[in-house]
Short mmCIF file of C-alpha atoms in Angstrom, two decimals:
data_model
loop_
_atom_site.label_atom_id
_atom_site.label_comp_id
_atom_site.label_asym_id
_atom_site.label_seq_id
_atom_site.Cartn_x
_atom_site.Cartn_y
_atom_site.Cartn_z
CA MET A 1 0.03 0.03 0.02
CA GLY A 2 1.45 3.35 -1.05
CA LYS A 3 1.00 6.71 0.48
CA LEU A 4 -0.97 9.84 -0.53
CA LEU A 5 -0.66 13.59 0.19
CA ILE A 6 -4.23 15.05 -0.03
CA GLY A 7 -5.80 18.46 0.08
CA ILE A 8 -8.84 19.09 2.24
CA ASP A 9 -11.26 21.99 2.34
CA LEU A 10 -12.58 21.82 5.87
CA GLY A 11 -15.77 23.90 5.57
CA THR A 12 -18.33 25.23 7.88
CA THR A 13 -21.17 23.37 6.29
CA TYR A 14 -19.44 20.96 3.81
CA SER A 15 -15.93 19.59 3.31
CA CYS A 16 -14.16 17.86 0.58
CA ALA A 17 -10.91 16.17 -0.33
CA SER A 18 -8.76 16.10 -3.52
CA VAL A 19 -5.57 14.43 -4.76
CA LEU A 20 -3.28 14.69 -7.75
CA ASN A 21 -3.88 11.43 -9.69
CA GLU A 22 -1.27 9.48 -11.72
CA THR A 23 -1.83 11.77 -14.78
CA GLY A 24 -1.16 14.93 -12.79
CA ALA A 25 -4.71 15.99 -12.84
CA LEU A 26 -6.69 17.10 -9.73
CA GLU A 27 -9.27 14.61 -8.67
CA ILE A 28 -12.00 15.36 -6.19
CA ILE A 29 -12.60 12.27 -4.06
CA LYS A 30 -16.18 10.87 -3.59
CA ASN A 31 -17.07 9.65 -0.24
CA THR A 32 -19.09 6.69 0.82
CA ASP A 33 -22.34 8.42 -0.23
CA ASN A 34 -20.81 8.70 -3.71
CA ALA A 35 -20.86 12.53 -3.32
CA ALA A 36 -18.01 15.01 -3.76
CA THR A 37 -18.67 16.72 -0.47
CA ILE A 38 -19.57 15.58 2.92
CA PRO A 39 -21.69 17.60 5.43
CA SER A 40 -19.42 18.86 8.30
CA VAL A 41 -21.79 17.43 10.86
CA VAL A 42 -21.07 14.83 13.57
CA LEU A 43 -23.41 12.63 15.51
CA ILE A 44 -22.34 11.16 18.83
CA ASP A 45 -24.98 8.50 19.71
CA GLU A 46 -26.13 6.92 22.97
CA ASN A 47 -23.14 4.47 22.83
CA GLU A 48 -20.63 7.13 21.89
CA LYS A 49 -20.52 5.86 18.43
CA VAL A 50 -19.47 8.69 15.92
CA VAL A 51 -21.29 9.14 12.64
CA VAL A 52 -19.92 11.84 10.26
CA GLY A 53 -21.79 13.26 7.30
CA SER A 54 -25.24 12.94 5.87
CA GLY A 55 -26.43 10.43 8.40
CA ALA A 56 -25.63 12.87 11.19
CA LYS A 57 -27.25 15.76 9.37
CA THR A 58 -30.47 13.76 8.75
CA ARG A 59 -30.66 12.83 12.49
CA SER A 60 -30.52 16.47 13.56
CA LYS A 61 -34.05 16.90 12.15
CA SER A 62 -35.50 14.88 15.04
CA TYR A 63 -33.28 16.39 17.74
CA THR A 64 -33.91 19.45 19.93
CA ALA A 65 -32.07 22.53 18.81
CA GLN A 66 -29.85 24.06 21.39
CA LYS A 67 -27.93 26.89 19.79
CA GLU A 68 -25.14 27.52 17.37
CA GLY A 69 -25.37 24.36 15.37
CA PHE A 70 -25.79 22.03 18.34
CA TYR A 71 -28.72 19.53 18.59
CA LYS A 72 -29.47 17.14 21.56
CA GLY A 73 -31.33 13.81 21.44
CA PRO A 74 -33.74 12.32 23.90
CA LYS A 75 -32.55 12.86 27.53
CA GLY A 76 -29.28 14.41 26.26
CA LYS A 77 -27.85 10.97 25.73
CA SER A 78 -26.79 11.75 22.13
CA GLY A 79 -26.17 14.84 20.14
CA VAL A 80 -25.46 16.33 16.66
CA ILE A 81 -22.79 19.11 16.25
CA ALA A 82 -22.48 21.27 13.16
CA GLU A 83 -20.69 24.56 12.08
CA THR A 84 -17.70 23.87 14.37
CA LYS A 85 -15.42 25.79 12.06
CA ARG A 86 -17.00 28.95 13.33
CA TYR A 87 -15.81 28.17 16.90
CA ILE A 88 -12.29 26.96 16.20
CA GLY A 89 -10.02 29.06 18.52
CA THR A 90 -12.70 29.67 21.15
CA ASP A 91 -13.43 28.13 24.47
CA LYS A 92 -16.73 26.62 23.26
CA ILE A 93 -17.64 23.26 24.75
CA TYR A 94 -20.30 20.80 23.65
CA GLU A 95 -21.60 18.50 26.35
CA ILE A 96 -23.23 15.25 25.52
CA ASP A 97 -24.17 12.83 28.30
CA GLY A 98 -21.44 14.10 30.61
CA THR A 99 -18.68 14.15 28.11
CA GLU A 100 -17.29 17.39 26.72
CA TYR A 101 -16.27 17.95 23.12
CA THR A 102 -14.31 20.91 21.61
CA PRO A 103 -14.62 22.36 18.09
CA GLN A 104 -11.14 20.94 17.28
CA SER A 105 -12.11 17.44 18.48
CA ILE A 106 -15.26 17.53 16.33
CA SER A 107 -13.18 18.78 13.38
CA GLY A 108 -10.76 15.97 14.03
CA MET A 109 -13.64 13.50 13.58
CA ILE A 110 -14.62 14.97 10.29
CA LEU A 111 -11.01 14.86 9.05
CA LYS A 112 -10.73 11.34 10.15
CA LYS A 113 -13.73 10.33 8.15
CA ILE A 114 -12.42 12.11 5.04
CA LYS A 115 -9.05 10.43 5.53
CA LYS A 116 -10.75 6.98 5.76
CA ASP A 117 -12.80 7.60 2.56
CA VAL A 118 -9.67 8.54 0.51
CA GLU A 119 -7.81 5.54 1.80
CA SER A 120 -10.75 3.27 0.74
CA ALA A 121 -11.01 4.96 -2.63
CA PHE A 122 -7.23 4.53 -3.46
CA ASN A 123 -6.29 1.60 -1.25
CA LYS A 124 -3.40 3.80 -0.04
CA LYS A 125 -2.48 5.20 3.30
CA VAL A 126 -2.98 8.86 3.89
CA GLU A 127 -0.41 10.47 6.30
CA SER A 128 -0.05 14.06 5.16
CA VAL A 129 -2.46 16.82 4.29
CA VAL A 130 -2.78 20.36 2.93
CA ILE A 131 -5.72 22.18 4.49
CA THR A 132 -7.32 25.39 3.31
CA VAL A 133 -8.28 27.96 5.94
CA PRO A 134 -9.83 31.51 5.78
CA ALA A 135 -7.23 34.26 5.13
CA ASN A 136 -8.38 36.06 8.41
CA PHE A 137 -7.88 32.95 10.59
CA SER A 138 -5.85 33.82 13.67
CA HIS A 139 -2.73 32.06 14.81
CA LEU A 140 -4.72 30.18 17.39
CA GLN A 141 -7.37 29.16 14.87
CA ARG A 142 -4.58 27.82 12.60
CA VAL A 143 -2.94 25.96 15.49
CA GLU A 144 -6.15 24.38 16.49
CA THR A 145 -6.85 23.23 12.91
CA GLN A 146 -3.46 21.54 12.93
CA THR A 147 -4.51 19.93 16.27
CA ALA A 148 -7.65 18.59 14.71
CA ALA A 149 -5.62 17.06 11.82
CA LYS A 150 -3.24 15.44 14.35
CA MET A 151 -6.20 13.99 16.11
CA ALA A 152 -7.16 12.37 12.79
CA GLY A 153 -3.77 10.88 12.30
CA LEU A 154 -2.74 13.44 9.69
CA LYS A 155 0.49 15.49 9.41
CA VAL A 156 -0.19 19.03 8.11
CA GLN A 157 2.38 19.95 5.42
CA LYS A 158 0.87 23.30 4.90
CA LEU A 159 -2.24 25.51 5.68
CA VAL A 160 -3.14 27.46 2.60
CA ASN A 161 -5.34 30.50 2.78
CA GLU A 162 -8.51 29.82 0.89
CA PRO A 163 -8.32 32.85 -1.44
CA THR A 164 -4.74 31.84 -2.23
CA ALA A 165 -5.94 28.38 -3.29
CA ALA A 166 -8.60 29.96 -5.50
CA ALA A 167 -6.17 32.36 -7.00
CA LEU A 168 -3.68 29.57 -7.73
CA ALA A 169 -6.27 27.40 -9.44
CA TYR A 170 -7.28 30.41 -11.58
CA ALA A 171 -3.61 31.25 -12.41
CA ILE A 172 -2.73 27.59 -13.42
CA ASP A 173 -5.70 27.48 -15.82
CA ASN A 174 -5.53 30.96 -17.23
CA LYS A 175 -1.81 32.14 -16.80
CA ILE A 176 -2.92 35.73 -16.31
CA ASP A 177 -1.05 38.11 -14.00
CA GLY A 178 -2.75 40.94 -12.22
CA LEU A 179 -4.79 42.12 -9.31
CA TYR A 180 -7.97 40.32 -8.47
CA ALA A 181 -10.77 40.50 -6.00
CA ILE A 182 -11.67 37.03 -4.70
CA TYR A 183 -15.23 36.64 -3.11
CA ASP A 184 -15.85 33.69 -0.95
CA PHE A 185 -19.44 33.18 -0.06
CA GLY A 186 -19.14 30.02 2.08
CA GLY A 187 -21.29 28.05 4.44
CA GLY A 188 -20.36 30.29 7.48
CA THR A 189 -18.65 33.45 6.20
CA PHE A 190 -18.67 36.00 3.43
CA ASP A 191 -15.09 37.22 2.71
CA CYS A 192 -13.36 39.37 0.08
CA THR A 193 -9.66 39.23 -0.47
CA ILE A 194 -7.49 41.29 -2.89
CA VAL A 195 -4.55 39.33 -4.38
CA LYS A 196 -1.74 39.96 -6.66
CA ILE A 197 -0.86 37.20 -9.04
CA GLU A 198 2.56 36.86 -10.86
CA GLY A 199 2.88 33.45 -12.40
CA LEU A 200 2.23 30.99 -9.56
CA ASP A 201 3.12 33.56 -6.90
CA VAL A 202 0.10 34.85 -4.98
CA GLU A 203 0.33 37.75 -2.57
CA ILE A 204 -2.58 38.70 -0.34
CA LEU A 205 -2.81 42.52 -0.17
CA GLY A 206 -5.86 42.61 2.06
CA SER A 207 -8.74 40.43 3.35
CA ASP A 208 -11.89 41.05 5.28
CA GLY A 209 -15.38 39.94 5.66
CA VAL A 210 -18.46 39.17 7.75
CA LYS A 211 -17.72 36.11 10.01
CA LYS A 212 -21.26 35.09 10.48
CA LEU A 213 -22.92 35.49 7.01
CA GLY A 214 -23.03 32.37 4.91
CA GLY A 215 -25.16 29.64 3.46
CA THR A 216 -26.18 28.32 6.82
CA ASP A 217 -27.38 31.77 7.86
CA LEU A 218 -29.67 31.87 4.83
CA ASP A 219 -30.98 28.44 5.79
CA GLN A 220 -31.83 29.73 9.23
CA CYS A 221 -33.59 32.87 7.83
CA LEU A 222 -35.77 30.57 5.58
CA PHE A 223 -36.51 28.33 8.45
CA ASP A 224 -37.46 31.19 10.71
CA LEU A 225 -39.77 32.59 7.94
CA VAL A 226 -41.53 29.37 7.47
CA LYS A 227 -41.91 28.87 11.17
CA LYS A 228 -43.36 32.36 11.58
CA GLN A 229 -45.80 31.93 8.70
CA TYR A 230 -46.90 28.49 9.98
CA LYS A 231 -47.53 30.02 13.46
CA GLU A 232 -49.68 32.80 11.83
CA GLN A 233 -51.69 30.54 9.78
CA MET A 234 -52.08 27.48 11.92
CA GLY A 235 -51.98 29.11 15.44
CA LYS A 236 -49.50 26.69 16.74
CA ASN A 237 -45.63 26.07 16.73
CA LEU A 238 -43.98 24.17 13.94
CA LEU A 239 -42.21 21.05 15.06
CA ARG A 240 -38.68 20.60 13.87
CA LYS A 241 -39.38 16.94 12.93
CA LYS A 242 -41.89 18.26 10.34
CA TYR A 243 -39.67 21.08 9.00
CA SER A 244 -36.15 21.89 9.96
CA GLU A 245 -33.02 23.85 8.91
CA VAL A 246 -32.20 20.78 6.64
CA ASP A 247 -35.55 21.22 4.82
CA ALA A 248 -34.84 24.95 4.55
CA GLU A 249 -31.50 24.27 2.98
CA GLN A 250 -33.21 22.07 0.31
CA ASN A 251 -35.70 24.79 -0.28
CA LYS A 252 -32.83 27.34 -0.74
CA ILE A 253 -31.26 25.00 -3.33
CA GLU A 254 -34.64 24.98 -5.20
CA LEU A 255 -34.33 28.76 -5.57
CA THR A 256 -31.29 28.21 -7.72
CA ASN A 257 -33.54 27.43 -10.60
CA SER A 258 -36.92 28.85 -9.43
CA ASP A 259 -38.31 32.14 -8.27
CA TYR A 260 -40.16 30.61 -5.37
CA PHE A 261 -40.76 27.33 -3.50
CA GLU A 262 -43.74 25.91 -1.80
CA VAL A 263 -43.63 24.17 1.56
CA TYR A 264 -46.02 21.34 2.25
CA ILE A 265 -46.35 20.25 5.91
CA ASP A 266 -48.31 17.13 6.87
CA ASP A 267 -50.31 17.85 10.01
#
């Protein structure tokens, strides 16, 4: 079994991995769901079994929302944790059935799942990784991202700023020097970075953004809107098991090719 160096985009809402294949082309790795991305969501069940990805995200629909991407199961014996990237570098703690988890430990579980999927796809061992991070990540946030990778059994060769990665991808394909504004509307943040490209040299001249404005915030807005209208029309609260943030995300996706969406709730 050979060894691989992979690249991982550890996202707020979704993550993915890529590798340079034998032809020198970049290949996005599909996971066990046969998808290019995996939800950055972790379920810790009653037996402390860890489930990462779509299964964990689906389970959150039937759990009680706590706050900030945290959902608890019956009697607090299990829990679903999402959006941990937002809290890397903070003292945030998730408590499930008496056990505490940190954003970096949850991120480590996500990275471990990605590592396992890549190893299964290529029948090769993954030991090293390049991870993309926001340009405005602090030193502590970068250190804790490396800690998460170490928890997953990965050695970080380099942390690459996300706008730098985007600029490099553009420069390689187009070979055009100049100044560029790179907008990154992600799952958790909305950033703009000004970069200078000369060949394959990318210099970040400035970067700023809104730390809590992304796709997941749009999901929450849609969810709140549906919940409000349901209350006004039906005179009672909307149960999350009937309509949740996961459903709101799907409705948001529908708006890509439609001017509106309709919500049907079975009472």
